[in-house]
Short mmCIF file of C-alpha atoms in Angstrom, two decimals:
data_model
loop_
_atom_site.label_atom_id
_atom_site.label_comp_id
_atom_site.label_asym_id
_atom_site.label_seq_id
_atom_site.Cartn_x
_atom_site.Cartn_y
_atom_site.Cartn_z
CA UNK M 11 -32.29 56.23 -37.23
CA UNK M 12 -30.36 52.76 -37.04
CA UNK M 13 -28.00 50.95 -38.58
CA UNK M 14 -26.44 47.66 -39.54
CA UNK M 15 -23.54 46.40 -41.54
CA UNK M 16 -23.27 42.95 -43.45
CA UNK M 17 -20.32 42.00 -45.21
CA UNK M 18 -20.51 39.57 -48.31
CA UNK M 19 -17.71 37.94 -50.71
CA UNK M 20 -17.88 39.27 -54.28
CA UNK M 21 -16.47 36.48 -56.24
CA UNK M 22 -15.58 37.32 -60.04
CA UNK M 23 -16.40 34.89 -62.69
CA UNK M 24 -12.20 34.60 -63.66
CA UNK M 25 -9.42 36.47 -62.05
CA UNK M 26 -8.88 40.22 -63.41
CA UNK M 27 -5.71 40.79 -63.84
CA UNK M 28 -4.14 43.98 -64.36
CA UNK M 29 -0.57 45.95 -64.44
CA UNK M 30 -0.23 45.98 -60.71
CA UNK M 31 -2.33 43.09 -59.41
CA UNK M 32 -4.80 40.36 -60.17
CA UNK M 33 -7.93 40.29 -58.06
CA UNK M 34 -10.54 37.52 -58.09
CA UNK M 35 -12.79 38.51 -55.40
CA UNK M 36 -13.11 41.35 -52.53
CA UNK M 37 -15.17 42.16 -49.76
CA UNK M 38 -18.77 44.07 -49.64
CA UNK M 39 -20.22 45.18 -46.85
CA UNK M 40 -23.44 46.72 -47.26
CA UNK M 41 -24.82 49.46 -45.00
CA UNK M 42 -28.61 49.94 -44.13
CA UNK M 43 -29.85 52.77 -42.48
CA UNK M 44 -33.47 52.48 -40.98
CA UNK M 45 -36.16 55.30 -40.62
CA UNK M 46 -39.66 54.85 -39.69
CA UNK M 47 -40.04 51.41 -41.31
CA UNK M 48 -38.01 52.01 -44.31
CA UNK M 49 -34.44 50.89 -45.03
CA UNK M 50 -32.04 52.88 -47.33
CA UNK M 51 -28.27 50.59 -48.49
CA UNK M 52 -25.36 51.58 -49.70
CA UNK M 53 -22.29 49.80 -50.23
CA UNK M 54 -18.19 50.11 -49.57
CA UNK M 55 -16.18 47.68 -51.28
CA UNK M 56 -12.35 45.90 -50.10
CA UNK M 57 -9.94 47.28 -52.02
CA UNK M 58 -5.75 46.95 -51.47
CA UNK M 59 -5.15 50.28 -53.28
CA UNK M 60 -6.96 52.71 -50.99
CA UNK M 61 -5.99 50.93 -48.01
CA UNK M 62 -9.66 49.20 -47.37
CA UNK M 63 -10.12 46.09 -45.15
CA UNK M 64 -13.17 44.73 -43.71
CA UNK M 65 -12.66 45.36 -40.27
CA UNK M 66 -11.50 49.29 -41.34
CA UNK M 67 -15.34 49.40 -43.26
CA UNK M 68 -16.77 47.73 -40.58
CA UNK M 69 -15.11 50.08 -37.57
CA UNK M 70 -15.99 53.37 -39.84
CA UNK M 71 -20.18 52.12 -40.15
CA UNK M 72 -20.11 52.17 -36.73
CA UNK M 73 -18.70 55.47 -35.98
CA UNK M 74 -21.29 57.24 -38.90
CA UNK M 75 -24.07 54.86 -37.15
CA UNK M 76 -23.21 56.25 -33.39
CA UNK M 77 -23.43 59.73 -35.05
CA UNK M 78 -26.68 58.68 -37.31
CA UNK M 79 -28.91 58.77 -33.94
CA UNK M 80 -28.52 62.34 -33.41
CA UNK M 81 -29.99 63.52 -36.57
CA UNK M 82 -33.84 63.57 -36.97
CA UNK M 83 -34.58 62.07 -40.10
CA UNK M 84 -32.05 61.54 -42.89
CA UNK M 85 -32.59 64.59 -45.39
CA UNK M 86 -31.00 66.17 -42.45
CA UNK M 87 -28.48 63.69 -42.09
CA UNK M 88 -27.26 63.56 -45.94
CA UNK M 89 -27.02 67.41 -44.87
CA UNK M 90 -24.67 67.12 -42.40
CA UNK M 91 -22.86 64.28 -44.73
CA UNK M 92 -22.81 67.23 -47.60
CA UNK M 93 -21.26 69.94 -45.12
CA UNK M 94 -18.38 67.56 -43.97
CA UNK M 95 -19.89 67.22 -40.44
CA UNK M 96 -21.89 63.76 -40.49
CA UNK M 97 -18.75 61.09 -41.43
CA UNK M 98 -16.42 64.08 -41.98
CA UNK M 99 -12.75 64.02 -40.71
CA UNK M 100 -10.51 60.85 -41.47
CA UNK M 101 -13.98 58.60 -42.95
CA UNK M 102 -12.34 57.63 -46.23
CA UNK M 103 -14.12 58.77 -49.39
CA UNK M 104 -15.57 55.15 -49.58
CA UNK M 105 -17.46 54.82 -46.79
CA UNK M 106 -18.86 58.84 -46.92
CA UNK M 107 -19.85 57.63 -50.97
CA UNK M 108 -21.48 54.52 -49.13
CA UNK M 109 -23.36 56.63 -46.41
CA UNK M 110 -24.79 59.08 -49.09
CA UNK M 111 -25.94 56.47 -51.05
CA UNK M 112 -27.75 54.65 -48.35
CA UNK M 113 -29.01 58.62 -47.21
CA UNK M 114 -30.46 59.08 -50.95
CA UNK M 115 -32.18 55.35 -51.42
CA UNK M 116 -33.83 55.75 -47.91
CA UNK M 117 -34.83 59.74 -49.11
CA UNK M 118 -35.99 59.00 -52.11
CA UNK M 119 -37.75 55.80 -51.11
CA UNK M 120 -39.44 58.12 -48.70
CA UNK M 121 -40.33 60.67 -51.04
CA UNK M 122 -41.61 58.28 -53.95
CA UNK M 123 -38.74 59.71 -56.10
CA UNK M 124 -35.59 58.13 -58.25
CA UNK M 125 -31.84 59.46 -56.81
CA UNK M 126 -31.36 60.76 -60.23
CA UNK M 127 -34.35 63.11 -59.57
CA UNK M 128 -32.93 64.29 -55.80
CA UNK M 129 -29.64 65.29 -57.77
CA UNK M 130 -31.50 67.21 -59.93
CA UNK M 131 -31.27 65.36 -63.37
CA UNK M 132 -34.83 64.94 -64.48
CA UNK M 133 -34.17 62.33 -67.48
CA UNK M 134 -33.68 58.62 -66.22
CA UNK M 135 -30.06 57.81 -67.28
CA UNK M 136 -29.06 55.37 -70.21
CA UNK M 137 -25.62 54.78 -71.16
CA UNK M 138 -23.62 52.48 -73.10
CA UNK M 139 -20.95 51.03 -70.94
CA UNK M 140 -17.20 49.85 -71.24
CA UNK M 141 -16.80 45.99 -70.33
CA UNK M 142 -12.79 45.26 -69.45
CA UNK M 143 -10.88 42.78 -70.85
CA UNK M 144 -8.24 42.03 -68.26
CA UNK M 145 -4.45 41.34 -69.20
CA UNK M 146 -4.92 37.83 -70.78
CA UNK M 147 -3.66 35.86 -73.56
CA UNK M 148 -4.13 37.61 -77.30
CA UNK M 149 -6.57 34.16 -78.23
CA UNK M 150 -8.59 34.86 -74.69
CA UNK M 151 -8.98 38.48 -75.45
CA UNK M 152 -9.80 37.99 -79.15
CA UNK M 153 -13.00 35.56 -77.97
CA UNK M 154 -14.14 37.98 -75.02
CA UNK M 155 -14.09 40.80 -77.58
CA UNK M 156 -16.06 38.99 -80.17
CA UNK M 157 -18.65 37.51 -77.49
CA UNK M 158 -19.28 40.99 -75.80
CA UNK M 159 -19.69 42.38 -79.37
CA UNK M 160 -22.67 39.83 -80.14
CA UNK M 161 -24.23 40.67 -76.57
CA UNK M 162 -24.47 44.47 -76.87
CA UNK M 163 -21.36 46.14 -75.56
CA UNK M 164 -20.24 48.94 -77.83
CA UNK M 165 -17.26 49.77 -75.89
CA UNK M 166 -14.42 47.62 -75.01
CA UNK M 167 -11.91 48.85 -72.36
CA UNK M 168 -8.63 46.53 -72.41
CA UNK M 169 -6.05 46.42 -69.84
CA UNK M 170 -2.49 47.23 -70.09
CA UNK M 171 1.42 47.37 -68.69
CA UNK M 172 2.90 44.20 -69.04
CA UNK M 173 6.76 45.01 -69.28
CA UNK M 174 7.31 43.91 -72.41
CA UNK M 175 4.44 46.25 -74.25
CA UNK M 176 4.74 44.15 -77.43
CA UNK M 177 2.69 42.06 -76.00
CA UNK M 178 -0.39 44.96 -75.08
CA UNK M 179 0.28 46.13 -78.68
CA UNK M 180 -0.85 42.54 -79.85
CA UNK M 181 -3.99 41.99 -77.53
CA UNK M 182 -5.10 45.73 -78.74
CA UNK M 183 -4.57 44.45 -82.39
CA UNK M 184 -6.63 41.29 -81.79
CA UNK M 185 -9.15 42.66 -80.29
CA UNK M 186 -9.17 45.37 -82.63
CA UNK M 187 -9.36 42.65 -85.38
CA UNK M 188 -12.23 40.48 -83.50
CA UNK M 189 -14.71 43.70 -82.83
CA UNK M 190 -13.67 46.28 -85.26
CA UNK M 191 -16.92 48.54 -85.40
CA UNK M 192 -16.09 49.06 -81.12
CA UNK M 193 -15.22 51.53 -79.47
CA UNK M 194 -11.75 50.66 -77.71
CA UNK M 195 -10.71 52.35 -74.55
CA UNK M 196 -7.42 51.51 -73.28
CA UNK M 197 -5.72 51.32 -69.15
CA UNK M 198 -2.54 50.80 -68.27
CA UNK M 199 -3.20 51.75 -64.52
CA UNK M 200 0.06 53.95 -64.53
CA UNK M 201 2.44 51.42 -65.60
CA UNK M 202 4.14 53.62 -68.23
CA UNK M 203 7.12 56.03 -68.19
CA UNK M 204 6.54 59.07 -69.78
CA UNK M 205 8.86 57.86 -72.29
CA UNK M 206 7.05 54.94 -73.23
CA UNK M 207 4.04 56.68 -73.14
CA UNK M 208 5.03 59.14 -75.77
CA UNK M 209 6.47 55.89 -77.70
CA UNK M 210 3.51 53.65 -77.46
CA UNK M 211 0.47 56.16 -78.18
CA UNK M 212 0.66 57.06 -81.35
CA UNK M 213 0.59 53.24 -82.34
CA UNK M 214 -2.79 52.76 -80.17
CA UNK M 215 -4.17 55.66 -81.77
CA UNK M 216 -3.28 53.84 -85.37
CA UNK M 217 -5.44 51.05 -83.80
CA UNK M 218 -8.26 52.92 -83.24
CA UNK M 219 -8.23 53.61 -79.35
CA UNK M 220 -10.74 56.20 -78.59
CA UNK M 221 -8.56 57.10 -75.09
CA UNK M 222 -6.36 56.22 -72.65
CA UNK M 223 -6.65 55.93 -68.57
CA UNK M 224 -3.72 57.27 -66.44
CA UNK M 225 -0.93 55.88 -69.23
CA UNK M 226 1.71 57.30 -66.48
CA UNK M 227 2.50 56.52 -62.74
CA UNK M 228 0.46 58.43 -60.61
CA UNK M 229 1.94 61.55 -58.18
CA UNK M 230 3.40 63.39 -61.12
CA UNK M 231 0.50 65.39 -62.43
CA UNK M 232 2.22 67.98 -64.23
CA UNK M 233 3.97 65.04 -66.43
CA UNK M 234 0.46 63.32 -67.07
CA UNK M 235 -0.62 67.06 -68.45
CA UNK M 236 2.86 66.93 -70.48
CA UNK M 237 1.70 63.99 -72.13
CA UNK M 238 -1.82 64.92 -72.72
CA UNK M 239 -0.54 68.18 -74.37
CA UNK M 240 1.06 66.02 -76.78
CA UNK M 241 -0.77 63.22 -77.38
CA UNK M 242 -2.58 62.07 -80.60
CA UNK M 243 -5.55 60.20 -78.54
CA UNK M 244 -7.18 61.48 -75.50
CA UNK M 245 -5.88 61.31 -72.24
CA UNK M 246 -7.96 60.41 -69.00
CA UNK M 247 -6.98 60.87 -66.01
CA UNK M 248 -7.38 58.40 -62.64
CA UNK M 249 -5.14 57.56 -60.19
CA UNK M 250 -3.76 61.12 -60.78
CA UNK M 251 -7.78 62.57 -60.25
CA UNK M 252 -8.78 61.29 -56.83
CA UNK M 253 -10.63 64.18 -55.75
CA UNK M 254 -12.06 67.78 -56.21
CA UNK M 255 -8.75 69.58 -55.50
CA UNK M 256 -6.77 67.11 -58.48
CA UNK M 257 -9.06 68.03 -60.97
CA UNK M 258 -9.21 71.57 -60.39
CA UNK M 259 -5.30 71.33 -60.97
CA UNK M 260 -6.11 68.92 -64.02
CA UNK M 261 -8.95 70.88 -65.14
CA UNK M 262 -7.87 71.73 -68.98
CA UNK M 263 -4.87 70.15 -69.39
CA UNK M 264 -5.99 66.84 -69.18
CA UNK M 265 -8.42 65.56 -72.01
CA UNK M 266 -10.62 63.57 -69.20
CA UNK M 267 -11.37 62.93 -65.71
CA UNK M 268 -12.25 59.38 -64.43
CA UNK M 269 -14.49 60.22 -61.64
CA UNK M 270 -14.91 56.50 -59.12
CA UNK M 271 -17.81 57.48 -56.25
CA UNK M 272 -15.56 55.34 -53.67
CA UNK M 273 -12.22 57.85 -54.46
CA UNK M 274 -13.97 60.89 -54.61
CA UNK M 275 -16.39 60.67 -51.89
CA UNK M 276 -19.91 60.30 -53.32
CA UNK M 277 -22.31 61.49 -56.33
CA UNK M 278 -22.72 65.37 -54.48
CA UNK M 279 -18.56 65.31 -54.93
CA UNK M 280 -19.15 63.91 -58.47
CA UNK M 281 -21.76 66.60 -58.95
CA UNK M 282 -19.26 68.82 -58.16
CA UNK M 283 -16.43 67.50 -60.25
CA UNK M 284 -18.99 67.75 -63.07
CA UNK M 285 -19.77 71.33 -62.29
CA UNK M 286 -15.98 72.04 -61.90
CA UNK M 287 -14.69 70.94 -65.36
CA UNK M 288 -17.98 71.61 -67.73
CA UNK M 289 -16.61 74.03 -70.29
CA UNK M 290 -12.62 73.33 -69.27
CA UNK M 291 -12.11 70.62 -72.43
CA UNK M 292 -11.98 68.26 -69.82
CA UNK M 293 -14.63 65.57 -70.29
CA UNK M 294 -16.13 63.43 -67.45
CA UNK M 295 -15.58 59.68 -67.13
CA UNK M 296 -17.63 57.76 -64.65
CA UNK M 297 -15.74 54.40 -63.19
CA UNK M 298 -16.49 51.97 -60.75
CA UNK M 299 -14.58 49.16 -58.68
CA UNK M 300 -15.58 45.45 -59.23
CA UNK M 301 -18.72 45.79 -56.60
CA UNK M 302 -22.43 44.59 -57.19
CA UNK M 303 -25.70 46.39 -58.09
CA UNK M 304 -25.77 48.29 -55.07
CA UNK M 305 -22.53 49.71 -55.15
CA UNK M 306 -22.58 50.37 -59.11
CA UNK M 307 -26.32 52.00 -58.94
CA UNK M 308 -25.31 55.81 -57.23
CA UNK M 309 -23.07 56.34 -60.54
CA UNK M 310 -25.58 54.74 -62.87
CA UNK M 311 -27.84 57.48 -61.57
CA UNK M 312 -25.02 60.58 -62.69
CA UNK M 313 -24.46 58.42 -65.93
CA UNK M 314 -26.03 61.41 -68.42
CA UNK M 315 -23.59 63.52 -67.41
CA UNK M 316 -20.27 61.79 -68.85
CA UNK M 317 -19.07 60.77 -72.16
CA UNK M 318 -17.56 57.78 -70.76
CA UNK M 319 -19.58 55.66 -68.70
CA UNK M 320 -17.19 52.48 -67.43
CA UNK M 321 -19.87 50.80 -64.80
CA UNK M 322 -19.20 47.41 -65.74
CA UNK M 323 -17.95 46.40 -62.16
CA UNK M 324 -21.27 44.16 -61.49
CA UNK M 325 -21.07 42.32 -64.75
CA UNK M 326 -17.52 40.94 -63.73
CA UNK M 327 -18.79 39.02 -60.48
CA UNK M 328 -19.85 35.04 -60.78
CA UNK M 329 -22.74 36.14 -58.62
CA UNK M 330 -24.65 39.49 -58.05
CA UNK M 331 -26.58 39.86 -54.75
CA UNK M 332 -28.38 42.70 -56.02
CA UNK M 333 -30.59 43.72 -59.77
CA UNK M 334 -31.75 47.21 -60.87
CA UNK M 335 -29.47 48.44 -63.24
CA UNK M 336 -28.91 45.88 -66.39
CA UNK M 337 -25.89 46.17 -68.39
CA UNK M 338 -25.93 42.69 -69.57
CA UNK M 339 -27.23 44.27 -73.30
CA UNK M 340 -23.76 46.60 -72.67
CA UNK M 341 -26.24 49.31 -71.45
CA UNK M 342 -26.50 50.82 -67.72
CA UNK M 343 -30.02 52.12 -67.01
CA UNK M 344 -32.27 53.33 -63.82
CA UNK M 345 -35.02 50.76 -62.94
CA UNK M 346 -37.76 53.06 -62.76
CA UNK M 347 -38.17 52.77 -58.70
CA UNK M 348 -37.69 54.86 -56.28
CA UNK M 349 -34.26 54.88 -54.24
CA UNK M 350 -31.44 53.85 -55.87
CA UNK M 351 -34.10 51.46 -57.81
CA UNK M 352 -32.10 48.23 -56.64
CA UNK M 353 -33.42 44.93 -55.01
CA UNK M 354 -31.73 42.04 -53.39
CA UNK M 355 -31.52 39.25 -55.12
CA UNK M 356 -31.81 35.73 -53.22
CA UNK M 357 -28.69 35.39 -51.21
CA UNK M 358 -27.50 32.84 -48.83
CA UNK M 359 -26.66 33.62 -45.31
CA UNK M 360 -22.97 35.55 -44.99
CA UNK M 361 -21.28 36.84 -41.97
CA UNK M 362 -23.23 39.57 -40.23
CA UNK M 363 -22.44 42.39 -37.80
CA UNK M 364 -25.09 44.81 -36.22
CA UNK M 365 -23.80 47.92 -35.95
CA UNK M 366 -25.99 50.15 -33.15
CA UNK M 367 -29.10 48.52 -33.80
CA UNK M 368 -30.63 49.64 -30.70
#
């Protein structure tokens, strides 16, 4: 098998601004592994909060693509990937998510099957999805909400943590006020004391908020459960649920998981999230990062199995390099082909590096 990286600049159509940062584009670089004529991609996104640069993508690809050419075809190299061998070690959960993806769409491409169908869910996925509404004036948010509304989207998730929380109280109300048959998910990305928490959720849940993402700084699990025990709206948990080890500790004490391919490591360590909390009370969320098509498609493919689907990260950018899995109508879907079910759109030459393409 062979390999090659290219890395592409995401741009999003306004900044994104949330508690700890505002972001208005990132890095892609796309992976695409070659086997007897056909091509399998997956995709790793930049990203300052798991310690992600280009160059620490691109020097990772290579390392997977030196051990790539010892396997025979690549059902036996998403093996390998499965049992920790293939991209095992210190690979971060990104790039192994981005190598089983790539694995999957060249597998299933080869066997004239849908990823969905090699992870054993028979039923093509359709799910409504969340669409964020970043920190942003109460006016701003107000006209997003209403907009998204009249396209489609069911469920609004709006951002939270500014340090005077008066201020998230209002842009919930507004939008509250400008969609009020939506759904309304709400993320403060950990900027919360317990205290406040405890303070501030009972007035979301008088606004309607169906749940609430990691309301408390992440590394103190047991106080995230604390709250959750307590709390008159669901609590989900994220930074706090990276991978299969946190949410066995989480697992029925927490009212959600918000399970993110690119923290956990891929849809087989999604799978087994899934399989870990079904029956706990524990509910699955599925999450993204701001990436395009290719990145988002993998978790479209799991999307039946979650209550909450928030794969909205394509719809943010001003341009998407790749199409396959809608959610312009506010509704993630599988394409019907095989692979992943994602094509490249027409994109303008970017800055390339081969990665053992011999």
């Amino acid at each position: 098998m062979k390999a090659a990286t290219r890395t592409v600049r995401l741009g999003l159509t306004e900044p994104l601004r949330i508690s700890r940062s505002t972001m208005a584009a990132r890095d892609a670089v796309w992976l695409s592994v070659e086997h007897g004529g056909v091509t399998g991609h997956g995709e790793a996104v930049t990203s300052v909060y798991y310690g992600l640069d280009t160059a620490t993508l691109h020097r990772c690809f290579a390392d997977v693509a030196r051990e790539l050419r010892r396997y025979p075809d690549p059902a036996a190299a998403l093996e390998s990937l499965r049992s920790g061998e293939l991209a095992g070690g210190t690979a971060p959960p990104a790039v192994r998510a981005a190598v089983e993806s790539a694995l999957l769409d060249l597998v299933g491409i080869r066997a004239g099957r849908p990823v969905h169908r090699l992870l054993g869910l028979p039923q093509p996925p359709v799910a409504a999805t969340a669409r964020t509404i970043g920190i942003t004036s109460p006016l701003d948010a107000a006209a997003q909400a209403r907009a998204l509304t009249v396209s489609g989207f069911e469920v609004l998730k709006v951002k939270a943590g500014l340090p005077d929380p008066e201020e998230d109280v209002e842009r919930l109300r507004v939008v509250r006020d400008a969609a009020p048959r939506a759904r309304l998910l709400l993320d403060p990305n950990g900027a919360w004391t317990p205290r406040q928490a405890a303070a501030l959720l009972p007035r979301f849940a008088g606004l309607g908020v169906e749940a609430v993402e990691q309301p408390v700084a992440p590394g103190d699990p047991e106080a995230l459960a604390a709250l959750a025990e307590r709390s008159p709206l669901p609590v989900i948990a994220d930074e706090d649920a990276v991978g299969l080890e946190d949410v066995r500790r989480l697992a029925g004490r927490v009212h959600g998981v918000n399970v993110k391919l690119a923290k956990c490591g891929g849809p087989h360590a999604a799978l087994r999230i899934a399989e870990t909390i079904a029956g706990s009370g524990t509910e699955l969320m599925l999450g993204c990062l701001t990436a395009s098509s290719l990145g988002l498609a993998p978790a479209v493919h799991l999307a039946g199995l979650a209550r909450w689907a928030d794969l909205d990260g394509h719809l943010l950018l001003a341009h998407d390099p790749w199409t396959g899995i809608g959610g312009e109508d506010g509704y993630v879907r599988t394409s019907g082909l095989h692979g992943l079910g994602v094509e490249p759109r027409v994109v303008g030459p970017g800055p390339r590096a081969a990665v053992d393409a011999a």
